[in-house]
């Protein structure tokens, strides 16, 4: 490349380079626009999350209002004029309606006996002796059911846990 070629390129390069003050102003403007756009995005997401949560709550209420209406009717039944079986059957019907809707929402009841005690889903309330080594550390009785929605534990099951003490422990427990 000759000296003449270099001089010919120099003016083109000089025309491309912005003065530092203009470049800084342009970058500041771009930064402020992006910051405002991000702030608007955060506000929009918060608003949409609130709306989605409200719609989910309304959906749950909509699913349960029929059962609540049935319960309200039972609250106003004259017990003297209605036999116990009718009241029992009505309450059973309402419970089944509620469970049907809860199951569609993904609610699962934790009330199995004979399963291994799992501290992630069970709360040990009391302990009782196991009849065999196979029953050691298993749920002998569910005192209060637990509930799970999807992967989220709502309430642990409160249970009686069976513990094997060995043959000598059984002899002293039975005496």
Coordinates of C-alpha atoms in Angstrom, one line a residue:
X1 CA 0.0 0.0 0.0
X2 CA 1.4 3.4 -1.0
X3 CA 1.4 6.6 1.0
X4 CA -1.3 8.0 -1.3
X5 CA -3.6 5.0 -0.7
X6 CA -3.2 5.4 3.1
X7 CA -4.1 9.1 2.9
X8 CA -7.2 8.2 0.8
X9 CA -8.4 5.8 3.4
X10 CA -7.8 8.1 6.3
X11 CA -10.7 10.5 5.5
X12 CA -13.2 7.6 5.3
X13 CA -12.2 6.3 8.7
X14 CA -12.4 9.7 10.2
X15 CA -15.9 10.1 8.9
X16 CA -17.0 6.8 10.5
X17 CA -15.7 7.6 14.0
X18 CA -18.1 9.7 16.1
X19 CA -16.9 12.3 18.5
X20 CA -16.9 10.9 22.0
X21 CA -19.6 13.2 23.3
X22 CA -22.0 12.2 20.6
X23 CA -21.3 8.5 21.1
X24 CA -21.8 8.8 24.9
X25 CA -25.1 10.7 24.4
X26 CA -26.3 8.0 22.0
X27 CA -25.3 5.2 24.4
X28 CA -27.0 7.0 27.3
X29 CA -30.2 7.4 25.3
X30 CA -30.1 3.7 24.4
X31 CA -29.5 2.7 28.0
X32 CA -32.4 4.9 29.2
X33 CA -34.8 3.4 26.6
X34 CA -33.8 -0.1 27.5
X35 CA -34.2 0.6 31.3
X36 CA -37.7 2.1 30.6
X37 CA -38.6 -0.9 28.5
X38 CA -37.4 -3.3 31.1
X39 CA -39.3 -1.4 33.8
X40 CA -42.5 -1.6 31.7
X41 CA -41.9 -5.3 31.2
X42 CA -41.7 -5.9 34.9
X43 CA -44.9 -4.0 35.6
X44 CA -46.7 -5.9 32.8
X45 CA -45.5 -9.2 34.2
X46 CA -46.6 -8.3 37.7
X47 CA -50.0 -7.2 36.4
X48 CA -50.4 -10.4 34.4
X49 CA -49.3 -12.6 37.3
X50 CA -51.9 -10.8 39.5
X51 CA -54.6 -11.4 36.9
X52 CA -53.7 -15.0 36.4
X53 CA -53.8 -15.6 40.2
X54 CA -57.2 -13.9 40.4
X55 CA -58.5 -16.1 37.6
X56 CA -57.2 -19.2 39.3
X57 CA -58.9 -18.3 42.6
X58 CA -62.2 -17.6 40.8
X59 CA -61.9 -21.0 39.1
X60 CA -61.5 -22.8 42.4
X61 CA -64.4 -20.9 43.9
X62 CA -66.6 -21.6 40.9
X63 CA -65.8 -25.3 41.2
X64 CA -66.8 -25.4 44.9
X65 CA -69.9 -23.1 45.1
X66 CA -72.4 -25.9 44.3
X67 CA -71.1 -28.0 47.2
X68 CA -71.1 -24.9 49.4
X69 CA -74.8 -24.3 48.4
X70 CA -75.6 -27.9 49.4
X71 CA -73.9 -27.4 52.7
X72 CA -75.9 -24.2 53.3
X73 CA -79.1 -26.2 52.6
X74 CA -78.1 -28.8 55.2
X75 CA -77.3 -26.1 57.8
X76 CA -81.0 -25.0 57.6
X77 CA -82.5 -28.5 57.8
X78 CA -84.6 -29.2 60.8
X79 CA -82.9 -32.1 62.6
X80 CA -86.2 -33.1 64.3
X81 CA -88.0 -33.4 61.0
X82 CA -85.2 -35.2 59.1
X83 CA -83.8 -38.7 59.9
X84 CA -80.1 -39.2 60.6
X85 CA -79.6 -41.3 57.5
X86 CA -80.8 -38.6 55.2
X87 CA -78.5 -36.1 56.8
X88 CA -75.6 -38.5 56.6
X89 CA -76.3 -39.3 53.0
X90 CA -76.5 -35.6 52.1
X91 CA -73.2 -34.8 53.9
X92 CA -71.6 -37.8 52.1
X93 CA -72.8 -36.5 48.8
X94 CA -71.4 -33.0 49.5
X95 CA -68.0 -34.6 50.5
X96 CA -67.9 -36.5 47.2
X97 CA -68.8 -33.4 45.2
X98 CA -66.0 -31.4 46.9
X99 CA -63.5 -34.3 46.4
X100 CA -64.4 -34.6 42.7
X101 CA -63.6 -30.9 42.2
X102 CA -60.4 -31.0 44.3
X103 CA -59.2 -34.0 42.3
X104 CA -59.7 -32.1 39.1
X105 CA -57.5 -29.3 40.6
X106 CA -54.8 -31.9 41.3
X107 CA -55.3 -32.3 45.1
X108 CA -54.3 -35.7 46.4
X109 CA -55.1 -37.1 49.9
X110 CA -52.3 -38.7 51.8
X111 CA -53.9 -41.3 54.0
X112 CA -52.3 -44.7 53.3
X113 CA -51.4 -47.1 56.0
X114 CA -48.8 -49.8 55.7
X115 CA -46.5 -47.5 53.7
X116 CA -43.0 -46.6 54.7
X117 CA -42.8 -43.6 57.0
X118 CA -41.6 -40.6 55.0
X119 CA -40.8 -37.4 57.0
X120 CA -41.2 -35.4 53.8
X121 CA -45.0 -36.2 53.8
X122 CA -45.7 -37.6 57.3
X123 CA -45.6 -36.1 60.7
X124 CA -45.0 -38.8 63.4
X125 CA -47.5 -38.1 66.3
X126 CA -47.0 -41.3 68.2
X127 CA -45.2 -44.6 68.0
X128 CA -46.5 -48.2 68.6
X129 CA -44.8 -51.6 68.6
X130 CA -44.7 -53.4 65.2
X131 CA -45.9 -57.0 65.0
X132 CA -43.0 -58.0 62.7
X133 CA -39.7 -56.6 61.4
X134 CA -41.3 -56.0 58.0
X135 CA -43.6 -53.4 59.7
X136 CA -40.7 -51.5 61.2
X137 CA -40.9 -47.8 60.4
X138 CA -44.2 -48.0 58.6
X139 CA -47.4 -46.0 59.0
X140 CA -49.8 -48.0 61.3
X141 CA -52.6 -45.5 61.4
X142 CA -53.4 -42.1 59.9
X143 CA -54.6 -39.8 62.6
X144 CA -55.2 -36.9 60.2
X145 CA -54.9 -37.0 56.5
X146 CA -52.3 -35.0 54.6
X147 CA -52.8 -33.2 51.3
X148 CA -50.6 -32.6 48.2
X149 CA -51.3 -30.4 45.2
X150 CA -49.1 -31.4 42.3
X151 CA -45.7 -31.6 43.8
X152 CA -46.5 -29.2 46.7
X153 CA -47.2 -30.5 50.1
X154 CA -50.2 -28.6 51.6
X155 CA -50.2 -30.5 54.9
X156 CA -48.3 -33.6 56.1
X157 CA -50.3 -36.6 57.2
X158 CA -50.2 -37.0 61.0
X159 CA -49.5 -40.6 61.7
X160 CA -48.8 -43.4 64.2
X161 CA -45.5 -45.0 63.3
X162 CA -44.8 -48.7 63.9
X163 CA -41.4 -49.6 65.4
X164 CA -39.9 -53.1 65.7
X165 CA -38.2 -53.6 69.1
X166 CA -37.2 -57.2 68.5
X167 CA -38.5 -60.4 70.1
X168 CA -37.3 -59.3 73.6
X169 CA -39.0 -55.9 73.2
X170 CA -42.3 -57.6 72.3
X171 CA -42.3 -59.8 75.4
X172 CA -41.9 -56.8 77.7
X173 CA -44.5 -54.7 75.8
X174 CA -47.1 -57.5 76.1
X175 CA -46.6 -58.1 79.8

